[in-house]
Amino acid sequence: MMGDRDKTDGQGDSGRPDLSDAELTGRLRGLGSALDKVHAERKVEEARSAVPDRTSASAGMTLAFRLGSEFVAGVLVGAGLGWGFDYLVGTSPWGMIVFLLLGFGASVMNMMRAAGETGRKTPPKGGA
């Protein structure tokens, strides 16, 4: 009975063949070299990600210039329409003021549309 207990304590026969020290050392060296290879690959990946991507930087500059031109164009068109309205109708500063504000609002809406902010649908009011 005592002999059976000694075999089942985890130290005895577990179904695996006994490995010699040389085999275990070889396996340890193999695992060490595999880990070194993985570490080297990760360092290369980190070095690649540290280099700034020029395409994303140029895309950001393109978007910034587009948004700026959308804003300036909207304000200038509003001012031009307001000046023309004042010239034709004779309502000295009021046409310029109103159309300048309308141009400002239109330019802000165009900028938001160009930046993709208004593309999202808002949830309906009232539930469900």
mmCIF file of N, CA, C and O in Angstrom, residues 44-59:
data_model
loop_
_atom_site.group_PDB
_atom_site.id
_atom_site.type_symbol
_atom_site.label_atom_id
_atom_site.label_comp_id
_atom_site.label_asym_id
_atom_site.label_seq_id
_atom_site.Cartn_x
_atom_site.Cartn_y
_atom_site.Cartn_z
ATOM 1 N N VAL A 44 12.995 45.154 -33.882
ATOM 2 C CA VAL A 44 12.890 45.661 -35.248
ATOM 3 C C VAL A 44 11.528 46.316 -35.445
ATOM 4 O O VAL A 44 11.424 47.394 -36.038
ATOM 5 N N GLU A 45 10.468 45.687 -34.948
ATOM 6 C CA GLU A 45 9.119 46.254 -35.074
ATOM 7 C C GLU A 45 9.011 47.575 -34.327
ATOM 8 O O GLU A 45 8.388 48.525 -34.797
ATOM 9 N N GLU A 46 9.607 47.653 -33.122
ATOM 10 C CA GLU A 46 9.572 48.900 -32.358
ATOM 11 C C GLU A 46 10.339 49.996 -33.085
ATOM 12 O O GLU A 46 9.940 51.154 -33.082
ATOM 13 N N ALA A 47 11.454 49.635 -33.715
ATOM 14 C CA ALA A 47 12.228 50.623 -34.463
ATOM 15 C C ALA A 47 11.441 51.120 -35.671
ATOM 16 O O ALA A 47 11.483 52.302 -36.004
ATOM 17 N N ARG A 48 10.706 50.243 -36.319
ATOM 18 C CA ARG A 48 9.893 50.653 -37.466
ATOM 19 C C ARG A 48 8.761 51.570 -37.039
ATOM 20 O O ARG A 48 8.422 52.514 -37.739
ATOM 21 N N SER A 49 8.134 51.276 -35.900
ATOM 22 C CA SER A 49 7.021 52.099 -35.448
ATOM 23 C C SER A 49 7.498 53.441 -34.908
ATOM 24 O O SER A 49 6.729 54.394 -34.854
ATOM 25 N N ALA A 50 8.766 53.554 -34.528
ATOM 26 C CA ALA A 50 9.297 54.820 -34.028
ATOM 27 C C ALA A 50 9.545 55.813 -35.154
ATOM 28 O O ALA A 50 9.537 57.012 -34.944
ATOM 29 N N VAL A 51 9.733 55.330 -36.384
ATOM 30 C CA VAL A 51 9.954 56.206 -37.530
ATOM 31 C C VAL A 51 8.611 56.811 -37.923
ATOM 32 O O VAL A 51 7.633 56.087 -38.115
ATOM 33 N N PRO A 52 8.514 58.147 -38.013
ATOM 34 C CA PRO A 52 7.226 58.753 -38.364
ATOM 35 C C PRO A 52 6.814 58.404 -39.789
ATOM 36 O O PRO A 52 7.635 58.343 -40.699
ATOM 37 N N ASP A 53 5.542 58.171 -39.950
ATOM 38 C CA ASP A 53 4.989 57.834 -41.265
ATOM 39 C C ASP A 53 4.716 59.119 -42.028
ATOM 40 O O ASP A 53 3.892 59.931 -41.623
ATOM 41 N N ARG A 54 5.409 59.315 -43.122
ATOM 42 C CA ARG A 54 5.272 60.559 -43.875
ATOM 43 C C ARG A 54 3.916 60.663 -44.562
ATOM 44 O O ARG A 54 3.422 61.759 -44.789
ATOM 45 N N THR A 55 3.297 59.551 -44.886
ATOM 46 C CA THR A 55 2.002 59.620 -45.554
ATOM 47 C C THR A 55 0.932 60.150 -44.610
ATOM 48 O O THR A 55 0.074 60.912 -45.031
ATOM 49 N N SER A 56 0.975 59.773 -43.337
ATOM 50 C CA SER A 56 -0.029 60.280 -42.403
ATOM 51 C C SER A 56 0.204 61.751 -42.107
ATOM 52 O O SER A 56 -0.740 62.510 -41.920
ATOM 53 N N ALA A 57 1.471 62.189 -42.066
ATOM 54 C CA ALA A 57 1.770 63.598 -41.829
ATOM 55 C C ALA A 57 1.300 64.443 -43.006
ATOM 56 O O ALA A 57 0.724 65.515 -42.821
ATOM 57 N N SER A 58 1.528 63.963 -44.219
ATOM 58 C CA SER A 58 1.092 64.733 -45.388
ATOM 59 C C SER A 58 -0.430 64.724 -45.506
ATOM 60 O O SER A 58 -1.023 65.707 -45.964
ATOM 61 N N ALA A 59 -1.061 63.643 -45.098
ATOM 62 C CA ALA A 59 -2.522 63.603 -45.124
ATOM 63 C C ALA A 59 -3.092 64.605 -44.122
ATOM 64 O O ALA A 59 -4.101 65.267 -44.391
#
